[in-house]
């Protein structure tokens, strides 16, 4: 699939690893970018806004979206649906932007299947499971039950780090942000296969 002159940066990793903080920290330092706002059926957390953090929609609306094939990818995560709408992503890619996704390992798999040519991926995690537990507990926006689910999920997701181009261990937020800025800048420079082929053709004697 060729959509663009833009590029995609996929960020995955356990909830609580600091993906959102990192995205906030890097956005002014990586050139034109677009953060893909996912749709989800999960309840809104305290401090979250509809249309900013997520589009919070009902299960019925989500299922209708699946039927209408509006999602580039979607997945069931911790018992709730999450999905990336294709249309705004297409638009941002056409405008040459770096499109940033905060999606889980299943979503990453799907994006790689469809848009590997222009995709760079990063797995972001805390140094240890204990540290993740501490961060989730201090966030206090999730119940014990939800935290338990997220920790179980994290141990499973970590097994799939090798599917990613880069790993960032988010020990120090400033250091992690600098690393992510470097990766984001390089992601823009990834050359899609068809451009390489065109270039090679030009050199054909
Ligand atoms: P949270 O509920 O903590 O906001 O997110 C839970 C998990 O869902 C995170 O791993 C996050 O990356 C993932 N997620 C958020 N949006 C999407 C999406 O559109 N698609 C997929 N596949 N995963 C998503």
JSON list of C-alpha atoms and ligand atoms in Angstrom, two decimals:
[
{"chain": "A", "resi": 1, "resn": "UNK", "atom": "CA", "xyz": [0.00, 0.00, 0.00]},
{"chain": "A", "resi": 2, "resn": "UNK", "atom": "CA", "xyz": [1.47, 3.37, -0.98]},
{"chain": "A", "resi": 3, "resn": "UNK", "atom": "CA", "xyz": [-0.20, 6.29, 0.70]},
{"chain": "A", "resi": 4, "resn": "UNK", "atom": "CA", "xyz": [2.35, 8.89, 1.17]},
{"chain": "A", "resi": 5, "resn": "UNK", "atom": "CA", "xyz": [5.40, 10.94, 1.45]},
{"chain": "A", "resi": 6, "resn": "UNK", "atom": "CA", "xyz": [5.01, 10.77, 5.24]},
{"chain": "A", "resi": 7, "resn": "UNK", "atom": "CA", "xyz": [6.14, 8.08, 7.64]},
{"chain": "A", "resi": 8, "resn": "UNK", "atom": "CA", "xyz": [4.83, 6.15, 10.62]},
{"chain": "A", "resi": 9, "resn": "UNK", "atom": "CA", "xyz": [6.29, 5.82, 14.10]},
{"chain": "A", "resi": 10, "resn": "UNK", "atom": "CA", "xyz": [4.70, 3.07, 16.20]},
{"chain": "A", "resi": 11, "resn": "UNK", "atom": "CA", "xyz": [5.15, 3.24, 19.96]},
{"chain": "A", "resi": 12, "resn": "UNK", "atom": "CA", "xyz": [4.15, 0.22, 22.02]},
{"chain": "A", "resi": 13, "resn": "UNK", "atom": "CA", "xyz": [4.76, -0.89, 25.57]},
{"chain": "A", "resi": 14, "resn": "UNK", "atom": "CA", "xyz": [2.93, -1.43, 28.82]},
{"chain": "A", "resi": 15, "resn": "UNK", "atom": "CA", "xyz": [0.48, 1.16, 30.09]},
{"chain": "A", "resi": 16, "resn": "UNK", "atom": "CA", "xyz": [2.45, 3.11, 32.69]},
{"chain": "A", "resi": 17, "resn": "UNK", "atom": "CA", "xyz": [5.77, 2.93, 30.84]},
{"chain": "A", "resi": 18, "resn": "UNK", "atom": "CA", "xyz": [5.54, 6.63, 30.05]},
{"chain": "A", "resi": 19, "resn": "UNK", "atom": "CA", "xyz": [4.57, 6.65, 26.38]},
{"chain": "A", "resi": 20, "resn": "UNK", "atom": "CA", "xyz": [2.19, 9.61, 26.73]},
{"chain": "A", "resi": 21, "resn": "UNK", "atom": "CA", "xyz": [4.72, 11.71, 28.67]},
{"chain": "A", "resi": 22, "resn": "UNK", "atom": "CA", "xyz": [7.36, 10.95, 26.07]},
{"chain": "A", "resi": 23, "resn": "UNK", "atom": "CA", "xyz": [5.07, 11.91, 23.19]},
{"chain": "A", "resi": 24, "resn": "UNK", "atom": "CA", "xyz": [4.29, 15.22, 24.92]},
{"chain": "A", "resi": 25, "resn": "UNK", "atom": "CA", "xyz": [8.00, 15.86, 25.42]},
{"chain": "A", "resi": 26, "resn": "UNK", "atom": "CA", "xyz": [9.09, 15.19, 21.83]},
{"chain": "A", "resi": 27, "resn": "UNK", "atom": "CA", "xyz": [6.32, 16.71, 19.68]},
{"chain": "A", "resi": 28, "resn": "UNK", "atom": "CA", "xyz": [7.94, 20.15, 19.37]},
{"chain": "A", "resi": 29, "resn": "UNK", "atom": "CA", "xyz": [11.28, 18.69, 18.36]},
{"chain": "A", "resi": 30, "resn": "UNK", "atom": "CA", "xyz": [10.54, 16.33, 15.49]},
{"chain": "A", "resi": 31, "resn": "UNK", "atom": "CA", "xyz": [9.06, 18.47, 12.71]},
{"chain": "A", "resi": 32, "resn": "UNK", "atom": "CA", "xyz": [5.52, 18.15, 11.35]},
{"chain": "A", "resi": 33, "resn": "UNK", "atom": "CA", "xyz": [3.80, 15.27, 13.07]},
{"chain": "A", "resi": 34, "resn": "UNK", "atom": "CA", "xyz": [0.32, 13.96, 13.76]},
{"chain": "A", "resi": 35, "resn": "UNK", "atom": "CA", "xyz": [-0.58, 11.91, 16.83]},
{"chain": "A", "resi": 36, "resn": "UNK", "atom": "CA", "xyz": [-3.21, 9.37, 15.86]},
{"chain": "A", "resi": 37, "resn": "UNK", "atom": "CA", "xyz": [-6.12, 9.57, 18.32]},
{"chain": "A", "resi": 38, "resn": "UNK", "atom": "CA", "xyz": [-7.51, 6.08, 18.71]},
{"chain": "A", "resi": 39, "resn": "UNK", "atom": "CA", "xyz": [-11.10, 5.12, 19.31]},
{"chain": "A", "resi": 40, "resn": "UNK", "atom": "CA", "xyz": [-11.80, 2.97, 22.34]},
{"chain": "A", "resi": 41, "resn": "UNK", "atom": "CA", "xyz": [-14.67, 1.37, 24.21]},
{"chain": "A", "resi": 42, "resn": "UNK", "atom": "CA", "xyz": [-12.86, 1.62, 27.55]},
{"chain": "A", "resi": 43, "resn": "UNK", "atom": "CA", "xyz": [-14.27, 4.04, 30.14]},
{"chain": "A", "resi": 44, "resn": "UNK", "atom": "CA", "xyz": [-12.66, 7.46, 30.35]},
{"chain": "A", "resi": 45, "resn": "UNK", "atom": "CA", "xyz": [-10.07, 7.87, 33.12]},
{"chain": "A", "resi": 46, "resn": "UNK", "atom": "CA", "xyz": [-9.98, 10.90, 35.36]},
{"chain": "A", "resi": 47, "resn": "UNK", "atom": "CA", "xyz": [-8.30, 13.77, 33.51]},
{"chain": "A", "resi": 48, "resn": "UNK", "atom": "CA", "xyz": [-8.90, 12.31, 30.06]},
{"chain": "A", "resi": 49, "resn": "UNK", "atom": "CA", "xyz": [-10.81, 14.22, 27.40]},
{"chain": "A", "resi": 50, "resn": "UNK", "atom": "CA", "xyz": [-12.87, 12.88, 24.55]},
{"chain": "A", "resi": 51, "resn": "UNK", "atom": "CA", "xyz": [-11.21, 13.73, 21.23]},
{"chain": "A", "resi": 52, "resn": "UNK", "atom": "CA", "xyz": [-7.89, 14.52, 22.91]},
{"chain": "A", "resi": 53, "resn": "UNK", "atom": "CA", "xyz": [-6.70, 11.29, 24.53]},
{"chain": "A", "resi": 54, "resn": "UNK", "atom": "CA", "xyz": [-9.14, 9.00, 22.73]},
{"chain": "A", "resi": 55, "resn": "UNK", "atom": "CA", "xyz": [-12.46, 9.06, 20.95]},
{"chain": "A", "resi": 56, "resn": "UNK", "atom": "CA", "xyz": [-14.53, 7.33, 23.62]},
{"chain": "A", "resi": 57, "resn": "UNK", "atom": "CA", "xyz": [-17.25, 5.39, 21.83]},
{"chain": "A", "resi": 58, "resn": "UNK", "atom": "CA", "xyz": [-19.75, 2.66, 22.64]},
{"chain": "A", "resi": 59, "resn": "UNK", "atom": "CA", "xyz": [-19.29, -1.00, 21.77]},
{"chain": "A", "resi": 60, "resn": "UNK", "atom": "CA", "xyz": [-22.09, -0.65, 19.18]},
{"chain": "A", "resi": 61, "resn": "UNK", "atom": "CA", "xyz": [-20.34, 2.27, 17.49]},
{"chain": "A", "resi": 62, "resn": "UNK", "atom": "CA", "xyz": [-17.06, 0.39, 17.50]},
{"chain": "A", "resi": 63, "resn": "UNK", "atom": "CA", "xyz": [-18.61, -2.70, 15.95]},
{"chain": "A", "resi": 64, "resn": "UNK", "atom": "CA", "xyz": [-20.26, -0.55, 13.27]},
{"chain": "A", "resi": 65, "resn": "UNK", "atom": "CA", "xyz": [-16.81, 0.93, 12.56]},
{"chain": "A", "resi": 66, "resn": "UNK", "atom": "CA", "xyz": [-15.38, -2.57, 12.09]},
{"chain": "A", "resi": 67, "resn": "UNK", "atom": "CA", "xyz": [-18.22, -3.42, 9.68]},
{"chain": "A", "resi": 68, "resn": "UNK", "atom": "CA", "xyz": [-17.60, -0.22, 7.71]},
{"chain": "A", "resi": 69, "resn": "UNK", "atom": "CA", "xyz": [-13.86, -0.97, 7.61]},
{"chain": "A", "resi": 70, "resn": "UNK", "atom": "CA", "xyz": [-12.91, 2.43, 8.95]},
{"chain": "A", "resi": 71, "resn": "UNK", "atom": "CA", "xyz": [-9.99, 1.07, 10.99]},
{"chain": "A", "resi": 72, "resn": "UNK", "atom": "CA", "xyz": [-6.42, 0.68, 9.77]},
{"chain": "A", "resi": 73, "resn": "UNK", "atom": "CA", "xyz": [-6.11, -1.77, 12.66]},
{"chain": "A", "resi": 74, "resn": "UNK", "atom": "CA", "xyz": [-8.00, -2.62, 15.82]},
{"chain": "A", "resi": 75, "resn": "UNK", "atom": "CA", "xyz": [-7.52, -4.95, 18.76]},
{"chain": "A", "resi": 76, "resn": "UNK", "atom": "CA", "xyz": [-9.12, -6.16, 21.95]},
{"chain": "A", "resi": 77, "resn": "UNK", "atom": "CA", "xyz": [-6.85, -5.00, 24.80]},
{"chain": "A", "resi": 78, "resn": "UNK", "atom": "CA", "xyz": [-7.61, -5.67, 28.50]},
{"chain": "A", "resi": 79, "resn": "UNK", "atom": "CA", "xyz": [-11.19, -6.53, 27.47]},
{"chain": "A", "resi": 80, "resn": "UNK", "atom": "CA", "xyz": [-11.81, -3.26, 25.61]},
{"chain": "A", "resi": 81, "resn": "UNK", "atom": "CA", "xyz": [-11.63, -2.45, 21.91]},
{"chain": "A", "resi": 82, "resn": "UNK", "atom": "CA", "xyz": [-9.06, 0.04, 20.61]},
{"chain": "A", "resi": 83, "resn": "UNK", "atom": "CA", "xyz": [-8.71, 1.06, 16.97]},
{"chain": "A", "resi": 84, "resn": "UNK", "atom": "CA", "xyz": [-6.92, 3.45, 14.63]},
{"chain": "A", "resi": 85, "resn": "UNK", "atom": "CA", "xyz": [-9.10, 5.26, 12.08]},
{"chain": "A", "resi": 86, "resn": "UNK", "atom": "CA", "xyz": [-7.59, 5.12, 8.63]},
{"chain": "A", "resi": 87, "resn": "UNK", "atom": "CA", "xyz": [-8.88, 8.40, 7.18]},
{"chain": "A", "resi": 88, "resn": "UNK", "atom": "CA", "xyz": [-6.98, 10.98, 9.32]},
{"chain": "A", "resi": 89, "resn": "UNK", "atom": "CA", "xyz": [-3.84, 8.84, 9.07]},
{"chain": "A", "resi": 90, "resn": "UNK", "atom": "CA", "xyz": [-4.06, 8.85, 5.25]},
{"chain": "A", "resi": 91, "resn": "UNK", "atom": "CA", "xyz": [-4.52, 12.60, 5.26]},
{"chain": "A", "resi": 92, "resn": "UNK", "atom": "CA", "xyz": [-1.54, 13.23, 7.57]},
{"chain": "A", "resi": 93, "resn": "UNK", "atom": "CA", "xyz": [0.66, 10.93, 5.48]},
{"chain": "A", "resi": 94, "resn": "UNK", "atom": "CA", "xyz": [-0.33, 12.79, 2.33]},
{"chain": "A", "resi": 95, "resn": "UNK", "atom": "CA", "xyz": [0.72, 16.01, 4.04]},
{"chain": "A", "resi": 96, "resn": "UNK", "atom": "CA", "xyz": [4.14, 14.46, 4.63]},
{"chain": "A", "resi": 97, "resn": "UNK", "atom": "CA", "xyz": [3.74, 14.23, 8.38]},
{"chain": "A", "resi": 98, "resn": "UNK", "atom": "CA", "xyz": [5.25, 11.74, 10.79]},
{"chain": "A", "resi": 99, "resn": "UNK", "atom": "CA", "xyz": [2.23, 9.85, 12.10]},
{"chain": "A", "resi": 100, "resn": "UNK", "atom": "CA", "xyz": [2.67, 8.60, 15.66]},
{"chain": "A", "resi": 101, "resn": "UNK", "atom": "CA", "xyz": [0.72, 5.62, 16.95]},
{"chain": "A", "resi": 102, "resn": "UNK", "atom": "CA", "xyz": [0.46, 4.52, 20.57]},
{"chain": "A", "resi": 103, "resn": "UNK", "atom": "CA", "xyz": [-0.82, 1.00, 19.97]},
{"chain": "A", "resi": 104, "resn": "UNK", "atom": "CA", "xyz": [-0.34, -2.48, 21.39]},
{"chain": "A", "resi": 105, "resn": "UNK", "atom": "CA", "xyz": [1.67, -5.39, 19.96]},
{"chain": "A", "resi": 106, "resn": "UNK", "atom": "CA", "xyz": [-1.33, -6.71, 17.99]},
{"chain": "A", "resi": 107, "resn": "UNK", "atom": "CA", "xyz": [-1.85, -3.31, 16.35]},
{"chain": "A", "resi": 108, "resn": "UNK", "atom": "CA", "xyz": [1.86, -3.09, 15.56]},
{"chain": "A", "resi": 109, "resn": "UNK", "atom": "CA", "xyz": [1.67, -6.46, 13.84]},
{"chain": "A", "resi": 110, "resn": "UNK", "atom": "CA", "xyz": [-1.19, -5.25, 11.66]},
{"chain": "A", "resi": 111, "resn": "UNK", "atom": "CA", "xyz": [0.50, -1.95, 10.78]},
{"chain": "A", "resi": 112, "resn": "UNK", "atom": "CA", "xyz": [3.65, -3.87, 9.81]},
{"chain": "A", "resi": 113, "resn": "UNK", "atom": "CA", "xyz": [1.54, -6.12, 7.58]},
{"chain": "A", "resi": 114, "resn": "UNK", "atom": "CA", "xyz": [-0.01, -3.17, 5.79]},
{"chain": "A", "resi": 115, "resn": "UNK", "atom": "CA", "xyz": [2.58, -0.37, 5.89]},
{"chain": "A", "resi": 116, "resn": "UNK", "atom": "CA", "xyz": [5.97, -1.89, 6.77]},
{"chain": "A", "resi": 117, "resn": "UNK", "atom": "CA", "xyz": [7.67, 0.18, 4.09]},
{"chain": "A", "resi": 118, "resn": "UNK", "atom": "CA", "xyz": [7.16, 3.45, 5.91]},
{"chain": "A", "resi": 119, "resn": "UNK", "atom": "CA", "xyz": [6.98, 2.19, 9.50]},
{"chain": "A", "resi": 120, "resn": "UNK", "atom": "CA", "xyz": [9.54, 2.45, 12.29]},
{"chain": "A", "resi": 121, "resn": "UNK", "atom": "CA", "xyz": [8.67, 0.90, 15.62]},
{"chain": "A", "resi": 122, "resn": "UNK", "atom": "CA", "xyz": [9.76, 1.40, 19.20]},
{"chain": "A", "resi": 123, "resn": "UNK", "atom": "CA", "xyz": [8.97, -0.63, 22.30]},
{"chain": "A", "resi": 124, "resn": "UNK", "atom": "CA", "xyz": [9.01, 1.48, 25.45]},
{"chain": "A", "resi": 125, "resn": "UNK", "atom": "CA", "xyz": [9.14, -0.05, 28.90]},
{"chain": "A", "resi": 126, "resn": "UNK", "atom": "CA", "xyz": [10.14, 0.55, 32.52]},
{"chain": "A", "resi": 127, "resn": "UNK", "atom": "CA", "xyz": [13.41, -1.13, 33.62]},
{"chain": "A", "resi": 128, "resn": "UNK", "atom": "CA", "xyz": [11.56, -3.78, 35.66]},
{"chain": "A", "resi": 129, "resn": "UNK", "atom": "CA", "xyz": [8.11, -5.20, 36.31]},
{"chain": "A", "resi": 130, "resn": "UNK", "atom": "CA", "xyz": [8.32, -3.92, 39.92]},
{"chain": "A", "resi": 131, "resn": "UNK", "atom": "CA", "xyz": [8.89, -0.37, 38.67]},
{"chain": "A", "resi": 132, "resn": "UNK", "atom": "CA", "xyz": [5.88, -0.70, 36.38]},
{"chain": "A", "resi": 133, "resn": "UNK", "atom": "CA", "xyz": [3.77, -1.90, 39.31]},
{"chain": "A", "resi": 134, "resn": "UNK", "atom": "CA", "xyz": [4.89, 1.12, 41.37]},
{"chain": "A", "resi": 135, "resn": "UNK", "atom": "CA", "xyz": [4.02, 3.55, 38.59]},
{"chain": "A", "resi": 136, "resn": "UNK", "atom": "CA", "xyz": [0.61, 2.01, 37.96]},
{"chain": "A", "resi": 137, "resn": "UNK", "atom": "CA", "xyz": [-0.22, 1.99, 41.67]},
{"chain": "A", "resi": 138, "resn": "UNK", "atom": "CA", "xyz": [0.81, 5.62, 42.15]},
{"chain": "A", "resi": 139, "resn": "UNK", "atom": "CA", "xyz": [-1.27, 6.67, 39.12]},
{"chain": "A", "resi": 140, "resn": "UNK", "atom": "CA", "xyz": [-4.30, 5.51, 41.15]},
{"chain": "A", "resi": 141, "resn": "UNK", "atom": "CA", "xyz": [-6.59, 5.83, 38.15]},
{"chain": "A", "resi": 142, "resn": "UNK", "atom": "CA", "xyz": [-7.04, 2.08, 37.86]},
{"chain": "A", "resi": 143, "resn": "UNK", "atom": "CA", "xyz": [-8.49, -0.48, 40.24]},
{"chain": "A", "resi": 144, "resn": "UNK", "atom": "CA", "xyz": [-6.32, -3.27, 41.71]},
{"chain": "A", "resi": 145, "resn": "UNK", "atom": "CA", "xyz": [-8.02, -5.67, 39.33]},
{"chain": "A", "resi": 146, "resn": "UNK", "atom": "CA", "xyz": [-7.19, -3.53, 36.28]},
{"chain": "A", "resi": 147, "resn": "UNK", "atom": "CA", "xyz": [-3.60, -3.05, 37.45]},
{"chain": "A", "resi": 148, "resn": "UNK", "atom": "CA", "xyz": [-3.24, -6.82, 37.82]},
{"chain": "A", "resi": 149, "resn": "UNK", "atom": "CA", "xyz": [-4.50, -7.30, 34.25]},
{"chain": "A", "resi": 150, "resn": "UNK", "atom": "CA", "xyz": [-2.12, -4.64, 32.91]},
{"chain": "A", "resi": 151, "resn": "UNK", "atom": "CA", "xyz": [0.88, -6.27, 34.64]},
{"chain": "A", "resi": 152, "resn": "UNK", "atom": "CA", "xyz": [-0.01, -9.69, 33.22]},
{"chain": "A", "resi": 153, "resn": "UNK", "atom": "CA", "xyz": [-0.37, -8.12, 29.80]},
{"chain": "A", "resi": 154, "resn": "UNK", "atom": "CA", "xyz": [3.00, -6.36, 30.20]},
{"chain": "A", "resi": 155, "resn": "UNK", "atom": "CA", "xyz": [4.83, -9.63, 30.89]},
{"chain": "A", "resi": 156, "resn": "UNK", "atom": "CA", "xyz": [3.31, -11.08, 27.70]},
{"chain": "A", "resi": 157, "resn": "UNK", "atom": "CA", "xyz": [4.06, -7.99, 25.58]},
{"chain": "A", "resi": 158, "resn": "UNK", "atom": "CA", "xyz": [7.70, -7.84, 26.67]},
{"chain": "A", "resi": 159, "resn": "UNK", "atom": "CA", "xyz": [8.17, -11.30, 25.08]},
{"chain": "A", "resi": 160, "resn": "UNK", "atom": "CA", "xyz": [7.58, -9.65, 21.70]},
{"chain": "A", "resi": 161, "resn": "UNK", "atom": "CA", "xyz": [10.19, -6.86, 21.91]},
{"chain": "A", "resi": 162, "resn": "UNK", "atom": "CA", "xyz": [12.26, -8.49, 19.15]},
{"chain": "A", "resi": 163, "resn": "UNK", "atom": "CA", "xyz": [9.48, -7.59, 16.65]},
{"chain": "A", "resi": 164, "resn": "UNK", "atom": "CA", "xyz": [10.38, -3.91, 17.12]},
{"chain": "A", "resi": 165, "resn": "UNK", "atom": "CA", "xyz": [13.14, -1.84, 15.53]},
{"chain": "A", "resi": 166, "resn": "UNK", "atom": "CA", "xyz": [14.12, -0.15, 18.81]},
{"chain": "A", "resi": 167, "resn": "UNK", "atom": "CA", "xyz": [13.80, -0.61, 22.57]},
{"chain": "A", "resi": 168, "resn": "UNK", "atom": "CA", "xyz": [13.72, 2.32, 24.97]},
{"chain": "A", "resi": 169, "resn": "UNK", "atom": "CA", "xyz": [14.03, 1.56, 28.67]},
{"chain": "A", "resi": 170, "resn": "UNK", "atom": "CA", "xyz": [12.39, 4.60, 30.20]},
{"chain": "A", "resi": 171, "resn": "UNK", "atom": "CA", "xyz": [14.47, 5.01, 33.33]},
{"chain": "A", "resi": 172, "resn": "UNK", "atom": "CA", "xyz": [15.17, 8.73, 32.95]},
{"chain": "A", "resi": 173, "resn": "UNK", "atom": "CA", "xyz": [12.47, 10.65, 31.04]},
{"chain": "A", "resi": 174, "resn": "UNK", "atom": "CA", "xyz": [14.87, 13.24, 29.56]},
{"chain": "A", "resi": 175, "resn": "UNK", "atom": "CA", "xyz": [17.31, 10.63, 28.28]},
{"chain": "A", "resi": 176, "resn": "UNK", "atom": "CA", "xyz": [14.46, 8.52, 26.88]},
{"chain": "A", "resi": 177, "resn": "UNK", "atom": "CA", "xyz": [13.00, 11.61, 25.15]},
{"chain": "A", "resi": 178, "resn": "UNK", "atom": "CA", "xyz": [16.34, 12.44, 23.49]},
{"chain": "A", "resi": 179, "resn": "UNK", "atom": "CA", "xyz": [16.61, 8.87, 22.20]},
{"chain": "A", "resi": 180, "resn": "UNK", "atom": "CA", "xyz": [13.06, 8.98, 20.88]},
{"chain": "A", "resi": 181, "resn": "UNK", "atom": "CA", "xyz": [13.71, 12.31, 19.11]},
{"chain": "A", "resi": 182, "resn": "UNK", "atom": "CA", "xyz": [16.68, 10.73, 17.32]},
{"chain": "A", "resi": 183, "resn": "UNK", "atom": "CA", "xyz": [14.58, 7.72, 16.29]},
{"chain": "A", "resi": 184, "resn": "UNK", "atom": "CA", "xyz": [11.67, 9.94, 15.14]},
{"chain": "A", "resi": 185, "resn": "UNK", "atom": "CA", "xyz": [13.97, 12.02, 12.94]},
{"chain": "A", "resi": 186, "resn": "UNK", "atom": "CA", "xyz": [15.44, 8.87, 11.40]},
{"chain": "A", "resi": 187, "resn": "UNK", "atom": "CA", "xyz": [11.93, 7.40, 10.90]},
{"chain": "A", "resi": 188, "resn": "UNK", "atom": "CA", "xyz": [11.19, 10.28, 8.50]},
{"chain": "A", "resi": 189, "resn": "UNK", "atom": "CA", "xyz": [14.19, 9.33, 6.44]},
{"chain": "A", "resi": 190, "resn": "UNK", "atom": "CA", "xyz": [13.16, 5.73, 5.94]},
{"chain": "A", "resi": 191, "resn": "UNK", "atom": "CA", "xyz": [12.95, 5.21, 2.19]},
{"chain": "A", "resi": 192, "resn": "UNK", "atom": "CA", "xyz": [9.95, 3.24, 0.88]},
{"chain": "A", "resi": 193, "resn": "UNK", "atom": "CA", "xyz": [10.85, 0.32, -1.43]},
{"chain": "A", "resi": 194, "resn": "UNK", "atom": "CA", "xyz": [9.14, 1.92, -4.45]},
{"chain": "A", "resi": 195, "resn": "UNK", "atom": "CA", "xyz": [11.33, 5.03, -4.12]},
{"chain": "A", "resi": 196, "resn": "UNK", "atom": "CA", "xyz": [14.41, 2.84, -3.96]},
{"chain": "A", "resi": 197, "resn": "UNK", "atom": "CA", "xyz": [13.25, 0.97, -7.06]},
{"chain": "A", "resi": 198, "resn": "UNK", "atom": "CA", "xyz": [12.65, 4.25, -8.91]},
{"chain": "A", "resi": 199, "resn": "UNK", "atom": "CA", "xyz": [16.12, 5.42, -7.92]},
{"chain": "A", "resi": 200, "resn": "UNK", "atom": "CA", "xyz": [17.72, 2.19, -9.06]},
{"chain": "A", "resi": 201, "resn": "UNK", "atom": "CA", "xyz": [15.84, 2.49, -12.38]},
{"chain": "A", "resi": 202, "resn": "UNK", "atom": "CA", "xyz": [17.33, 5.95, -12.88]},
{"chain": "A", "resi": 203, "resn": "UNK", "atom": "CA", "xyz": [20.78, 4.47, -12.61]},
{"chain": "A", "resi": 204, "resn": "UNK", "atom": "CA", "xyz": [20.09, 1.64, -15.01]},
{"chain": "A", "resi": 205, "resn": "UNK", "atom": "CA", "xyz": [22.36, 1.76, -18.04]},
{"chain": "B", "resi": 1, "resn": "LIG", "atom": "P1", "xyz": [-4.72, 2.53, 27.89]},
{"chain": "B", "resi": 1, "resn": "LIG", "atom": "O1", "xyz": [-6.02, 1.92, 28.28]},
{"chain": "B", "resi": 1, "resn": "LIG", "atom": "O2", "xyz": [-3.69, 2.43, 28.97]},
{"chain": "B", "resi": 1, "resn": "LIG", "atom": "O3", "xyz": [-4.87, 3.92, 27.36]},
{"chain": "B", "resi": 1, "resn": "LIG", "atom": "O4", "xyz": [-4.15, 1.66, 26.66]},
{"chain": "B", "resi": 1, "resn": "LIG", "atom": "C1", "xyz": [-4.07, 0.29, 26.77]},
{"chain": "B", "resi": 1, "resn": "LIG", "atom": "C2", "xyz": [-3.28, -0.28, 25.62]},
{"chain": "B", "resi": 1, "resn": "LIG", "atom": "O5", "xyz": [-4.00, -0.10, 24.39]},
{"chain": "B", "resi": 1, "resn": "LIG", "atom": "C3", "xyz": [-1.91, 0.36, 25.39]},
{"chain": "B", "resi": 1, "resn": "LIG", "atom": "O6", "xyz": [-0.99, -0.68, 25.18]},
{"chain": "B", "resi": 1, "resn": "LIG", "atom": "C4", "xyz": [-2.10, 1.16, 24.13]},
{"chain": "B", "resi": 1, "resn": "LIG", "atom": "O7", "xyz": [-0.88, 1.25, 23.41]},
{"chain": "B", "resi": 1, "resn": "LIG", "atom": "C5", "xyz": [-3.12, 0.32, 23.38]},
{"chain": "B", "resi": 1, "resn": "LIG", "atom": "N1", "xyz": [-3.84, 1.08, 22.37]},
{"chain": "B", "resi": 1, "resn": "LIG", "atom": "C6", "xyz": [-4.30, 2.36, 22.42]},
{"chain": "B", "resi": 1, "resn": "LIG", "atom": "N2", "xyz": [-4.90, 2.70, 21.27]},
{"chain": "B", "resi": 1, "resn": "LIG", "atom": "C7", "xyz": [-4.80, 1.63, 20.45]},
{"chain": "B", "resi": 1, "resn": "LIG", "atom": "C8", "xyz": [-5.23, 1.38, 19.10]},
{"chain": "B", "resi": 1, "resn": "LIG", "atom": "O8", "xyz": [-5.81, 2.20, 18.40]},
{"chain": "B", "resi": 1, "resn": "LIG", "atom": "N3", "xyz": [-4.97, 0.13, 18.61]},
{"chain": "B", "resi": 1, "resn": "LIG", "atom": "C9", "xyz": [-4.32, -0.83, 19.32]},
{"chain": "B", "resi": 1, "resn": "LIG", "atom": "N4", "xyz": [-4.09, -2.00, 18.73]},
{"chain": "B", "resi": 1, "resn": "LIG", "atom": "N5", "xyz": [-3.91, -0.62, 20.60]},
{"chain": "B", "resi": 1, "resn": "LIG", "atom": "C10", "xyz": [-4.14, 0.59, 21.16]}
]
